[in-house]
């Protein structure tokens, strides 16, 4: 029988103890040291003291007292210190990023009225802003919106097969060799690094204006993204299921088709739908460089200062994006 | 049926998993492979079916030496060995029947298998195997809807679908409750006797070893320290296997990795006046001589 006591330590006490420890070690009991500590401790509060701690004191008899050691090991302390530096580093980065970006609240408040005029027109020139929109060419816009969705469908579909192939090479657990893995990953980075409208320009030169170069641009860019997402899915599969196929005498290809693929199928379908949503939005931007669809019309309206028409187009785009996102997320919910 | 000659295996990280093993598993025996965790039991199983190529030595599967053979040859030989896993390793999103058909993959072409164009004979065989393990009613259910015991029986049906000459079972009952464990062990014994094949089971439950196995092979630190009939495995032999030759309570508790409170001086915390008292006991370490019990003695709150 060993009676024991638990001291429940509040956060304030923990902080107190911690400050005392740090203070004695590094700063001594100076005013400046304590002020610096207060700042550091404040930063550390969320990470370091999330859990309530207990101090348990065992009593072997009335005269001797045993305690469990609750002081964090050196490794944990090092990690805490590192995480403090990390947060300080992030804060410093944000400060650095502030300069040169001309962030100014005053400027925003001064100029916000001008934006209002652009959106709603002025009293001397009514119906010259985006709102109220002008829907007189509605059937034409609807046709172009549908064309944009068609572009997104084919731009996504054409990416699936190459993306699956590349994802096998670019997943750590299925890649035939680390060198292949590395090269594949860099190729995927490259595919994603080139902006879609630049790709579209390249294909416009090859096949002329219209939706087709837009589809090609989407397909290339989407291949890069989907392959990366798929390979991340492949890296999380249960290795035991693959081993079971191998142990039954399956070859490497069968290990993929019967061991890996059934496991990643929901992920693949979900990511493909998600990219389709994004591609509907991307396809609209592509119109700006002459690659067909509603974006082409939007660009035309903006250039001709026909803001009410642009307002109509934008409101239709918003509705179509709502619709596609809603539909696709409903389907994704059902994938298991 | 399968013979190991001077087999040693060292993993890339330097761990010496197997040392100079000379073993033969064959005929129609029910053999249990026992030993403490990390003794090399799982590695040995994977050497036997060629999933791991040992760094040294030879493995003869019937008349084929598989350590130097090409991947294709090893793959074809591997079809003769069915494997049953601790975590069942069913393809969770496929039906029980499709999982059993995985056992036929090695017998069909890659192209056919990609379209899941299993032959009628294969599908009949798979269904018969499900019937045999008592899972025919669940054939069209997805594997992840089955209980652990049911999944393991489907796993056994998958191994049977290979029509193997040897079944390797890697801790087949470690994740199961007592009733399912018994069902699975009975099933393995029945298969071994009816089909006259060899079954090698890697086990931690010494009760089950004594109930089912004919031969027992004990591994410790990658070496064979016991190889005999199951009735020769008495408490002393088991203790020697799990705790080493010079067994004392001290090394036993070390082996069980029991935690003891670290003794240190209290750290003073300013203002910590709140004190909660409670009663606390540490049981004397209950020492199970056969190492049967999983229930380590725990600190007990009253």
Coordinates of C-alpha atoms in Angstrom, one line a residue:
Chain A
X1 CA 0.0 0.0 0.0
X2 CA 1.5 3.3 -1.0
X3 CA -0.5 6.4 -0.4
X4 CA 0.3 9.2 -2.8
X5 CA -0.7 12.8 -3.5
X6 CA -1.5 14.5 -6.8
X7 CA -0.8 18.2 -7.1
X8 CA -2.9 19.7 -9.8
X9 CA -0.9 22.5 -11.5
X10 CA -2.8 25.3 -13.2
X11 CA -1.5 26.8 -16.4
X12 CA -0.6 29.9 -14.6
X13 CA 1.6 27.9 -12.2
X14 CA 3.2 26.0 -15.0
X15 CA 4.0 29.2 -16.7
X16 CA 5.3 30.6 -13.5
X17 CA 7.5 27.6 -13.0
X18 CA 8.7 27.7 -16.5
X19 CA 9.5 31.4 -16.4
X20 CA 11.4 30.9 -13.2
X21 CA 13.4 28.1 -14.7
X22 CA 14.2 30.0 -17.9
X23 CA 14.8 33.2 -16.1
X24 CA 17.4 31.7 -13.7
X25 CA 19.1 29.9 -16.6
X26 CA 19.3 32.6 -19.2
X27 CA 18.3 36.0 -18.0
X28 CA 18.8 36.3 -14.3
X29 CA 16.2 38.2 -12.4
X30 CA 16.4 41.4 -14.4
X31 CA 13.5 43.5 -15.5
X32 CA 14.4 43.3 -19.1
X33 CA 14.9 39.5 -18.8
X34 CA 11.4 39.1 -17.3
X35 CA 9.8 41.3 -20.0
X36 CA 11.5 39.2 -22.7
X37 CA 10.4 36.0 -21.0
X38 CA 6.8 37.2 -20.9
X39 CA 6.8 37.7 -24.6
X40 CA 8.4 34.3 -25.3
X41 CA 6.0 32.5 -22.8
X42 CA 3.0 34.1 -24.4
X43 CA 4.1 32.7 -27.7
X44 CA 4.7 29.3 -26.2
X45 CA 1.4 29.1 -24.4
X46 CA -0.7 27.5 -27.1
X47 CA 1.8 24.7 -28.0
X48 CA 3.6 24.0 -24.8
X49 CA 0.9 24.0 -22.2
X50 CA -2.1 22.4 -23.9
X51 CA -2.6 19.7 -21.4
X52 CA -3.1 20.0 -17.7
X53 CA -0.3 18.4 -15.9
X54 CA -0.3 16.5 -12.7
X55 CA 2.4 16.1 -10.2
X56 CA 2.1 12.8 -8.4
X57 CA 3.9 12.3 -5.2
X58 CA 4.2 8.8 -3.8
X59 CA 4.7 8.3 -0.1
X60 CA 6.4 5.1 0.9
X61 CA 6.0 5.9 4.5
X62 CA 5.3 9.0 6.5
X63 CA 9.0 10.0 6.4
X64 CA 10.2 9.3 2.9
X65 CA 8.6 10.9 -0.2
X66 CA 8.9 9.6 -3.8
X67 CA 7.9 11.6 -6.7
X68 CA 7.4 10.7 -10.4
X69 CA 9.6 12.8 -12.5
X70 CA 7.4 15.1 -14.6
X71 CA 10.2 17.3 -15.9
X72 CA 10.1 17.0 -19.7
X73 CA 13.2 15.2 -21.2
X74 CA 15.8 17.3 -23.0
X75 CA 14.5 16.1 -26.4
X76 CA 11.0 17.5 -25.7
X77 CA 12.4 20.7 -24.4
X78 CA 14.5 21.1 -27.5
X79 CA 11.4 20.6 -29.6
X80 CA 9.6 23.2 -27.6
X81 CA 12.4 25.6 -28.1
X82 CA 12.5 24.8 -31.8
X83 CA 8.8 25.4 -32.2
X84 CA 9.2 28.8 -30.5
X85 CA 11.8 29.7 -33.0
X86 CA 9.6 28.5 -35.8
X87 CA 6.8 30.8 -34.7
X88 CA 9.1 33.7 -34.3
X89 CA 10.5 32.9 -37.8
X90 CA 7.0 32.9 -39.3
X91 CA 6.3 36.2 -37.6
X92 CA 9.5 37.7 -39.0
X93 CA 8.6 36.4 -42.5
X94 CA 5.2 38.1 -42.4
X95 CA 6.9 41.4 -41.4
X96 CA 9.3 41.0 -44.3
X97 CA 6.5 40.3 -46.7
X98 CA 4.8 43.5 -45.6
X99 CA 7.4 45.7 -47.1
X100 CA 7.0 46.4 -50.8
X101 CA 3.4 45.2 -51.0
X102 CA 2.1 48.7 -50.3
X103 CA -0.5 47.5 -47.9
X104 CA -2.4 50.6 -46.7
X105 CA -5.8 50.7 -45.0
X106 CA -6.1 54.4 -45.5
X107 CA -5.7 54.1 -49.3
X108 CA -8.4 51.4 -49.4
X109 CA -10.9 53.6 -47.4
X110 CA -10.2 56.6 -49.6
X111 CA -10.7 54.7 -52.9
X112 CA -13.5 52.3 -52.1
X113 CA -16.0 54.8 -53.5
X114 CA -14.6 54.6 -57.0
X115 CA -15.1 50.8 -57.0
X116 CA -18.6 51.5 -56.0
X117 CA -19.1 53.6 -59.1
X118 CA -17.7 50.9 -61.3
X119 CA -20.0 48.3 -59.8
X120 CA -23.2 50.3 -59.7
X121 CA -22.7 53.2 -62.1
X122 CA -23.0 56.9 -61.3
X123 CA -26.2 58.9 -61.0
X124 CA -25.5 60.9 -64.2
X125 CA -24.8 57.7 -66.2
X126 CA -27.3 55.0 -64.9
X127 CA -27.0 51.4 -66.2
X128 CA -23.2 51.9 -66.8
X129 CA -22.0 49.6 -64.0
X130 CA -22.0 45.8 -63.5
X131 CA -25.2 46.1 -61.6
X132 CA -27.9 46.0 -62.9
X133 CA -26.8 43.4 -65.4
X134 CA -28.0 43.3 -69.0
X135 CA -29.3 39.8 -69.9
X136 CA -30.5 40.7 -73.4
X137 CA -28.0 38.1 -74.9
X138 CA -28.9 35.4 -72.4
X139 CA -29.3 32.4 -74.8
X140 CA -25.8 33.1 -76.3
X141 CA -24.2 33.3 -72.9
X142 CA -25.9 30.1 -71.8
X143 CA -24.5 28.3 -74.8
X144 CA -21.1 29.6 -74.0
X145 CA -21.3 28.6 -70.4
X146 CA -22.2 25.0 -71.5
X147 CA -19.3 25.1 -73.9
X148 CA -17.1 26.1 -70.9
X149 CA -18.4 23.1 -68.9
X150 CA -17.8 20.8 -71.9
X151 CA -14.2 22.1 -72.0
X152 CA -13.7 21.3 -68.3
X153 CA -15.2 17.8 -68.8
X154 CA -12.8 16.9 -71.6
X155 CA -9.9 18.7 -70.1
X156 CA -10.3 16.6 -66.9
X157 CA -11.1 13.3 -68.7
X158 CA -8.0 13.5 -70.9
X159 CA -5.8 14.0 -67.8
X160 CA -7.0 10.9 -65.9
X161 CA -5.1 8.1 -67.7
X162 CA -1.8 9.9 -68.0
X163 CA -2.2 11.0 -64.4
X164 CA -2.7 7.4 -63.1
X165 CA 0.3 6.3 -65.0
X166 CA 2.5 9.1 -63.7
X167 CA 1.2 8.7 -60.1
X168 CA 2.4 5.1 -60.0
X169 CA 5.9 6.2 -60.9
X170 CA 5.6 9.2 -58.6
X171 CA 4.5 7.4 -55.4
X172 CA 7.2 6.3 -53.1
X173 CA 5.7 2.8 -52.5
X174 CA 5.0 1.9 -56.1
X175 CA 7.8 3.7 -57.9
X176 CA 10.2 1.2 -59.5
X177 CA 13.3 3.2 -58.5
X178 CA 14.1 6.3 -56.4
X179 CA 15.5 8.0 -59.5
X180 CA 12.3 7.4 -61.4
X181 CA 10.4 8.8 -58.5
X182 CA 12.5 11.9 -58.3
X183 CA 12.3 12.6 -62.0
X184 CA 8.5 12.0 -62.1
X185 CA 8.0 14.4 -59.2
X186 CA 10.0 17.1 -61.0
X187 CA 8.1 16.6 -64.2
X188 CA 4.8 16.9 -62.3
X189 CA 6.1 20.1 -60.7
X190 CA 6.9 21.4 -64.2
X191 CA 3.4 20.6 -65.5
X192 CA 1.9 22.5 -62.6
X193 CA 4.3 25.4 -62.6
X194 CA 3.4 26.6 -66.1
X195 CA 0.2 28.8 -65.8
X196 CA -2.8 27.4 -67.7
X197 CA -3.2 30.5 -69.9
X198 CA 0.5 30.2 -71.0
X199 CA -0.2 26.6 -72.0
X200 CA -3.3 27.8 -73.7
X201 CA -1.3 30.4 -75.7
X202 CA 1.1 27.7 -76.8
X203 CA -1.8 25.4 -78.0
X204 CA -3.6 28.4 -79.7
X205 CA -0.5 28.8 -81.8
X206 CA -0.6 25.1 -82.7
X207 CA -4.3 24.5 -83.4
X208 CA -5.8 28.0 -83.7
X209 CA -8.4 29.9 -81.6
X210 CA -11.3 28.1 -80.0
X211 CA -12.2 25.7 -77.2
X212 CA -9.8 22.9 -78.4
X213 CA -6.5 24.6 -77.3
X214 CA -8.2 25.4 -74.0
X215 CA -9.0 21.7 -73.5
X216 CA -5.4 20.8 -74.2
X217 CA -4.1 23.4 -71.8
X218 CA -6.5 22.1 -69.1
X219 CA -5.5 18.5 -69.7
X220 CA -1.8 19.2 -69.4
X221 CA -2.2 21.2 -66.2
X222 CA -4.7 18.8 -64.7
X223 CA -2.4 15.9 -65.4
X224 CA 0.2 17.5 -63.2
X225 CA -2.1 18.1 -60.4
X226 CA -4.1 14.9 -60.5
X227 CA -0.9 12.8 -60.8
X228 CA 0.4 14.4 -57.6
X229 CA -2.9 14.0 -55.8
X230 CA -3.2 10.3 -56.9
X231 CA 0.3 9.5 -55.9
X232 CA -0.3 10.9 -52.5
X233 CA -3.4 8.6 -52.3
X234 CA -1.3 5.6 -53.4
X235 CA 1.3 6.4 -50.7
X236 CA -1.4 6.0 -48.0
X237 CA -2.6 2.5 -49.1
X238 CA -2.4 -0.5 -46.7
X239 CA 0.8 -2.4 -47.7
X240 CA -0.7 -5.6 -46.3
X241 CA -3.3 -5.8 -49.0
X242 CA -0.7 -5.5 -51.7
X243 CA 1.4 -8.2 -49.9
X244 CA -1.6 -10.5 -49.9
X245 CA -1.9 -10.3 -53.7
X246 CA 1.9 -10.9 -54.1
X247 CA 1.7 -13.8 -51.7
X248 CA -1.0 -15.4 -53.7
X249 CA 1.3 -15.4 -56.7
X250 CA 0.1 -12.1 -58.3
X251 CA 2.6 -10.2 -60.5
X252 CA 3.5 -6.6 -60.1
X253 CA 0.8 -5.4 -62.4
X254 CA -1.9 -7.5 -60.6
X255 CA -0.6 -6.2 -57.3
X256 CA -1.5 -2.7 -58.6
X257 CA -4.8 -3.6 -60.3
X258 CA -6.1 -5.8 -57.4
X259 CA -4.2 -4.5 -54.4
X260 CA -3.6 -0.8 -54.9
X261 CA -6.3 0.4 -57.3
X262 CA -9.4 -0.8 -55.3
X263 CA -8.0 1.0 -52.3
X264 CA -7.4 4.4 -54.1
X265 CA -10.5 4.3 -56.3
X266 CA -12.7 6.5 -54.0
X267 CA -9.7 9.0 -53.7
X268 CA -9.1 9.0 -57.4
X269 CA -12.8 9.6 -58.2
X270 CA -13.1 12.3 -55.5
X271 CA -10.0 14.2 -56.6
X272 CA -11.1 14.0 -60.3
X273 CA -14.4 15.5 -59.5
X274 CA -12.7 18.2 -57.4
X275 CA -10.4 19.1 -60.3
X276 CA -13.4 19.2 -62.6
X277 CA -14.9 21.8 -60.4
X278 CA -11.7 23.8 -60.5
X279 CA -11.4 23.3 -64.2
X280 CA -14.9 24.8 -64.8
X281 CA -13.5 28.0 -63.2
X282 CA -10.1 27.7 -65.0
X283 CA -11.8 27.3 -68.4
X284 CA -13.5 30.6 -67.9
X285 CA -10.2 32.4 -67.5
X286 CA -8.8 30.6 -70.5
X287 CA -11.3 32.4 -72.7
X288 CA -9.3 35.5 -72.1
X289 CA -6.5 34.3 -74.3
X290 CA -8.9 33.3 -77.1
X291 CA -9.3 29.7 -76.0
X292 CA -13.1 29.7 -76.4
X293 CA -16.0 29.6 -73.9
X294 CA -17.6 32.2 -71.8
X295 CA -14.3 33.8 -70.9
X296 CA -13.9 35.0 -74.5
X297 CA -17.2 36.8 -74.2
X298 CA -16.4 38.3 -70.8
X299 CA -13.1 39.6 -72.2
X300 CA -14.9 41.2 -75.1
X301 CA -17.5 42.9 -72.9
X302 CA -14.8 44.3 -70.6
X303 CA -12.7 45.6 -73.4
X304 CA -15.7 47.4 -74.9
X305 CA -16.6 48.9 -71.5
X306 CA -20.0 47.1 -71.7
X307 CA -20.1 46.6 -68.0
X308 CA -23.8 45.6 -67.8
X309 CA -23.1 42.7 -70.2
X310 CA -20.1 41.7 -68.2
X311 CA -22.3 41.8 -65.1
X312 CA -24.7 39.4 -66.7
X313 CA -21.9 37.1 -67.7
X314 CA -20.3 37.1 -64.3
X315 CA -23.6 36.4 -62.6
X316 CA -24.2 33.4 -64.9
X317 CA -20.6 32.2 -64.2
X318 CA -21.3 32.4 -60.4
X319 CA -24.6 30.4 -60.8
X320 CA -22.8 27.8 -63.0
X321 CA -20.0 27.4 -60.5
X322 CA -22.5 27.0 -57.6
X323 CA -24.3 24.4 -59.6
X324 CA -21.3 22.4 -60.6
X325 CA -19.7 22.6 -57.1
X326 CA -23.0 21.5 -55.5
X327 CA -23.5 18.6 -57.8
X328 CA -19.9 17.4 -57.6
X329 CA -19.7 17.7 -53.8
X330 CA -22.9 15.7 -53.5
X331 CA -21.4 12.9 -55.6
X332 CA -18.2 13.0 -53.7
X333 CA -20.0 12.6 -50.4
X334 CA -21.3 9.3 -51.6
X335 CA -17.9 7.8 -52.6
X336 CA -16.5 5.3 -50.1
Chain B
X1 CA 8.2 -29.9 -49.2
X2 CA 10.2 -26.9 -48.2
X3 CA 13.8 -27.0 -46.9
X4 CA 16.1 -24.3 -45.5
X5 CA 19.9 -24.7 -45.7
X6 CA 22.1 -22.4 -43.6
X7 CA 19.7 -19.5 -44.1
X8 CA 20.6 -16.1 -42.7
X9 CA 19.0 -12.8 -43.3
X10 CA 20.1 -9.3 -42.4
X11 CA 17.9 -6.4 -43.1
X12 CA 19.2 -3.2 -44.8
X13 CA 19.2 -1.4 -41.4
X14 CA 21.6 -4.0 -40.0
X15 CA 19.1 -6.1 -38.0
X16 CA 20.1 -9.8 -38.1
X17 CA 16.7 -11.4 -38.3
X18 CA 17.7 -15.0 -39.1
X19 CA 21.0 -16.9 -38.3
X20 CA 22.0 -20.1 -39.9
X21 CA 18.7 -21.8 -40.0
X22 CA 18.5 -25.4 -41.1
X23 CA 14.8 -26.5 -41.1
X24 CA 12.5 -28.6 -43.1
X25 CA 8.7 -28.3 -43.2
X26 CA 7.0 -30.9 -45.1
X27 CA 4.9 -33.9 -45.3
X28 CA 1.6 -33.3 -43.7
X29 CA 2.3 -31.7 -40.3
X30 CA 0.7 -29.0 -38.3
X31 CA 3.6 -27.0 -37.1
X32 CA 3.6 -24.1 -34.7
X33 CA 6.3 -21.5 -34.9
X34 CA 6.8 -19.7 -31.5
X35 CA 9.2 -17.2 -30.0
X36 CA 9.3 -13.7 -28.5
X37 CA 8.5 -10.7 -30.7
X38 CA 11.4 -9.8 -32.9
X39 CA 12.7 -13.4 -33.0
X40 CA 12.4 -13.6 -36.7
X41 CA 9.2 -15.6 -37.1
X42 CA 7.5 -13.3 -39.6
X43 CA 10.8 -12.9 -41.6
X44 CA 11.1 -16.7 -41.7
X45 CA 7.6 -17.0 -43.1
X46 CA 8.4 -14.4 -45.8
X47 CA 11.6 -16.2 -46.7
X48 CA 9.6 -19.4 -47.1
X49 CA 7.3 -17.9 -49.7
X50 CA 10.0 -15.9 -51.4
X51 CA 8.7 -12.5 -50.5
X52 CA 12.0 -11.9 -48.7
X53 CA 15.2 -13.1 -50.3
X54 CA 17.6 -14.2 -47.5
X55 CA 21.1 -12.7 -47.6
X56 CA 22.6 -16.1 -47.3
X57 CA 21.7 -19.8 -47.6
X58 CA 19.4 -21.8 -49.8
X59 CA 15.6 -22.4 -49.8
X60 CA 14.3 -25.5 -51.6
X61 CA 10.7 -25.5 -52.5
X62 CA 10.1 -29.1 -53.6
X63 CA 12.9 -29.3 -56.2
X64 CA 13.4 -25.7 -56.9
X65 CA 15.9 -23.5 -55.2
X66 CA 14.2 -20.1 -54.9
X67 CA 16.8 -17.7 -53.4
X68 CA 18.6 -17.4 -56.7
X69 CA 15.7 -18.0 -59.1
X70 CA 14.2 -15.2 -61.2
X71 CA 11.2 -13.3 -60.0
X72 CA 9.0 -15.0 -62.5
X73 CA 10.0 -18.5 -61.2
X74 CA 9.6 -17.5 -57.6
X75 CA 6.2 -16.1 -58.4
X76 CA 5.0 -19.4 -60.0
X77 CA 6.4 -21.4 -57.1
X78 CA 4.7 -19.1 -54.6
X79 CA 1.3 -20.2 -55.8
X80 CA 1.9 -23.5 -54.0
X81 CA 2.0 -21.7 -50.7
X82 CA -1.1 -20.0 -49.3
X83 CA -0.7 -17.3 -46.8
X84 CA -3.0 -16.2 -43.9
X85 CA -2.2 -12.8 -42.2
X86 CA -2.6 -11.4 -38.8
X87 CA -4.5 -8.4 -40.1
X88 CA -6.4 -10.6 -42.7
X89 CA -5.2 -8.3 -45.5
X90 CA -8.4 -8.6 -47.5
X91 CA -9.0 -6.0 -50.2
X92 CA -11.5 -4.1 -48.1
X93 CA -13.6 -2.6 -50.9
X94 CA -14.0 -5.9 -52.8
X95 CA -16.6 -8.6 -52.0
X96 CA -15.7 -11.7 -50.1
X97 CA -15.9 -13.7 -53.3
X98 CA -13.6 -11.3 -55.2
X99 CA -11.2 -11.6 -52.4
X100 CA -11.1 -15.4 -52.7
X101 CA -10.6 -15.0 -56.4
X102 CA -7.3 -13.1 -55.6
X103 CA -6.0 -16.6 -54.8
X104 CA -6.5 -17.4 -58.5
X105 CA -4.6 -14.4 -59.9
X106 CA -1.4 -16.3 -60.1
X107 CA -3.0 -18.8 -62.5
X108 CA -4.4 -16.4 -65.0
X109 CA -3.0 -13.9 -67.5
X110 CA -2.4 -10.3 -66.6
X111 CA -4.8 -8.9 -69.2
X112 CA -7.7 -11.3 -68.3
X113 CA -7.2 -10.5 -64.6
X114 CA -7.3 -6.7 -65.2
X115 CA -10.9 -7.1 -66.6
X116 CA -11.7 -9.5 -63.7
X117 CA -12.6 -12.1 -66.3
X118 CA -12.3 -15.0 -64.0
X119 CA -13.2 -18.4 -65.6
X120 CA -16.3 -20.2 -64.6
X121 CA -14.2 -22.9 -63.0
X122 CA -12.3 -20.4 -60.9
X123 CA -15.6 -18.8 -59.7
X124 CA -17.0 -22.1 -58.8
X125 CA -13.8 -23.0 -56.9
X126 CA -13.9 -19.8 -55.0
X127 CA -17.5 -20.3 -54.0
X128 CA -16.8 -23.8 -52.9
X129 CA -13.9 -22.5 -50.7
X130 CA -16.2 -19.9 -49.1
X131 CA -18.7 -22.7 -48.4
X132 CA -16.0 -24.7 -46.8
X133 CA -15.1 -22.0 -44.4
X134 CA -18.8 -21.3 -43.7
X135 CA -18.9 -17.9 -45.4
X136 CA -21.0 -18.7 -48.6
X137 CA -23.8 -16.5 -47.3
X138 CA -21.6 -13.5 -47.1
X139 CA -20.0 -14.1 -50.6
X140 CA -21.4 -10.9 -52.1
X141 CA -20.8 -8.7 -49.1
X142 CA -17.9 -6.2 -49.1
X143 CA -15.0 -7.4 -47.0
X144 CA -15.0 -4.3 -44.8
X145 CA -18.5 -5.2 -43.6
X146 CA -17.4 -8.5 -42.1
X147 CA -16.3 -9.1 -38.5
X148 CA -12.7 -10.0 -37.8
X149 CA -13.4 -13.7 -37.5
X150 CA -15.3 -13.7 -40.7
X151 CA -12.6 -11.8 -42.5
X152 CA -10.0 -14.3 -41.3
X153 CA -12.1 -17.1 -42.7
X154 CA -12.3 -15.4 -46.0
X155 CA -8.6 -15.0 -45.8
X156 CA -8.3 -18.8 -45.3
X157 CA -10.6 -19.4 -48.3
X158 CA -8.3 -17.1 -50.4
X159 CA -5.3 -19.3 -49.4
X160 CA -7.3 -22.4 -50.2
X161 CA -8.3 -21.1 -53.6
X162 CA -4.6 -21.4 -54.6
X163 CA -5.0 -25.2 -53.9
X164 CA -1.7 -24.9 -51.9
X165 CA 0.6 -27.6 -50.7
X166 CA 1.6 -25.5 -47.7
X167 CA -0.3 -22.9 -45.7
X168 CA 1.6 -20.3 -43.8
X169 CA -0.4 -18.5 -41.2
X170 CA 1.3 -15.4 -39.6
X171 CA -0.3 -14.9 -36.2
X172 CA -3.8 -15.7 -37.6
X173 CA -5.6 -15.3 -34.3
X174 CA -3.8 -12.4 -32.7
X175 CA -6.4 -9.9 -33.7
X176 CA -9.4 -12.2 -32.9
X177 CA -11.6 -12.9 -29.8
X178 CA -11.4 -16.3 -28.1
X179 CA -14.4 -17.8 -30.0
X180 CA -13.3 -16.7 -33.4
X181 CA -9.7 -17.8 -32.6
X182 CA -11.0 -21.3 -31.8
X183 CA -13.0 -21.4 -35.0
X184 CA -10.0 -20.3 -37.1
X185 CA -7.6 -22.8 -35.4
X186 CA -10.2 -25.7 -35.8
X187 CA -10.6 -24.7 -39.5
X188 CA -6.8 -24.8 -40.1
X189 CA -6.5 -28.1 -38.4
X190 CA -9.4 -29.6 -40.4
X191 CA -7.8 -28.4 -43.6
X192 CA -4.5 -29.8 -42.7
X193 CA -6.0 -33.2 -42.0
X194 CA -8.5 -33.4 -44.8
X195 CA -6.3 -32.0 -47.6
X196 CA -3.1 -33.7 -46.2
X197 CA -1.1 -30.5 -46.6
X198 CA 1.4 -28.9 -44.3
X199 CA 0.3 -26.0 -42.2
X200 CA 2.8 -23.7 -40.4
X201 CA 1.3 -21.3 -37.9
X202 CA 3.1 -18.5 -36.1
X203 CA 1.5 -18.3 -32.7
X204 CA 1.8 -16.4 -29.4
X205 CA -0.9 -18.4 -27.6
X206 CA 0.8 -21.4 -26.0
X207 CA -2.5 -23.0 -25.1
X208 CA -3.4 -23.1 -28.8
X209 CA 0.1 -24.4 -29.6
X210 CA -0.5 -27.4 -27.3
X211 CA -4.0 -28.0 -28.5
X212 CA -3.4 -28.0 -32.2
X213 CA 0.2 -28.3 -33.1
X214 CA 2.1 -31.6 -33.6
X215 CA 5.5 -30.1 -34.0
X216 CA 6.8 -26.9 -32.4
X217 CA 9.7 -24.8 -33.6
X218 CA 10.9 -22.2 -31.2
X219 CA 12.9 -19.2 -32.5
X220 CA 14.9 -16.8 -30.4
X221 CA 17.0 -14.0 -31.8
X222 CA 16.9 -15.6 -35.2
X223 CA 18.0 -19.0 -34.1
X224 CA 16.2 -22.3 -33.5
X225 CA 16.2 -23.0 -29.8
X226 CA 13.5 -25.6 -29.7
X227 CA 12.4 -28.2 -32.3
X228 CA 10.3 -31.0 -31.1
X229 CA 6.9 -32.5 -30.4
X230 CA 4.3 -30.2 -28.9
X231 CA 4.1 -32.4 -25.8
X232 CA 7.8 -31.9 -25.2
X233 CA 7.2 -28.2 -24.7
X234 CA 6.9 -28.0 -21.0
X235 CA 6.8 -24.8 -18.8
X236 CA 10.6 -24.8 -18.4
X237 CA 11.2 -25.0 -22.2
X238 CA 8.6 -22.2 -22.8
X239 CA 10.2 -20.0 -20.1
X240 CA 13.7 -20.6 -21.5
X241 CA 12.3 -19.6 -24.9
X242 CA 10.7 -16.4 -23.9
X243 CA 13.0 -15.2 -21.0
X244 CA 16.3 -16.8 -21.7
X245 CA 18.2 -19.6 -19.9
X246 CA 19.0 -17.8 -16.7
X247 CA 15.6 -16.8 -15.8
X248 CA 15.0 -14.7 -12.7
X249 CA 12.1 -12.6 -11.8
X250 CA 14.2 -9.6 -12.6
X251 CA 14.9 -10.5 -16.2
X252 CA 11.4 -11.7 -16.6
X253 CA 10.0 -8.4 -15.6
X254 CA 12.6 -6.7 -17.9
X255 CA 11.3 -8.9 -20.7
X256 CA 7.8 -7.9 -19.9
X257 CA 9.0 -4.3 -19.9
X258 CA 7.1 -3.3 -16.8
X259 CA 7.2 0.3 -15.9
X260 CA 8.3 1.4 -12.6
X261 CA 8.1 4.9 -11.2
X262 CA 11.2 7.0 -11.8
X263 CA 12.4 8.2 -8.4
X264 CA 13.5 11.8 -8.3
X265 CA 13.4 14.9 -6.1
X266 CA 10.3 17.0 -6.3
X267 CA 10.5 20.2 -8.2
X268 CA 9.2 23.1 -6.3
X269 CA 6.4 24.9 -8.0
X270 CA 5.5 28.3 -6.6
X271 CA 1.9 28.5 -5.4
X272 CA 1.0 24.9 -5.9
X273 CA -1.1 24.5 -2.8
X274 CA -3.9 22.3 -4.2
X275 CA -3.3 18.8 -3.1
X276 CA -5.4 15.8 -4.0
X277 CA -4.8 12.6 -2.2
X278 CA -5.6 9.2 -3.4
X279 CA -4.9 5.5 -2.7
X280 CA -2.5 3.8 -5.0
X281 CA -1.2 0.3 -5.1
X282 CA 1.3 -1.6 -7.3
X283 CA 0.5 -5.2 -7.4
X284 CA 3.4 -7.6 -7.0
X285 CA 4.3 -8.6 -10.6
X286 CA 2.2 -11.6 -11.4
X287 CA 4.6 -13.9 -13.2
X288 CA 3.1 -16.3 -15.6
X289 CA 5.6 -19.2 -16.0
X290 CA 4.5 -20.2 -19.4
X291 CA 4.3 -16.7 -20.7
X292 CA 0.8 -17.4 -21.6
X293 CA -0.9 -14.4 -20.2
X294 CA -1.2 -11.2 -22.1
X295 CA -2.4 -9.5 -19.0
X296 CA 0.6 -7.8 -17.7
X297 CA 0.2 -6.7 -14.1
X298 CA -0.9 -3.1 -14.2
X299 CA -0.9 -0.4 -11.6
X300 CA -4.3 -0.6 -10.1
X301 CA -6.4 2.4 -9.0
X302 CA -8.7 1.9 -6.0

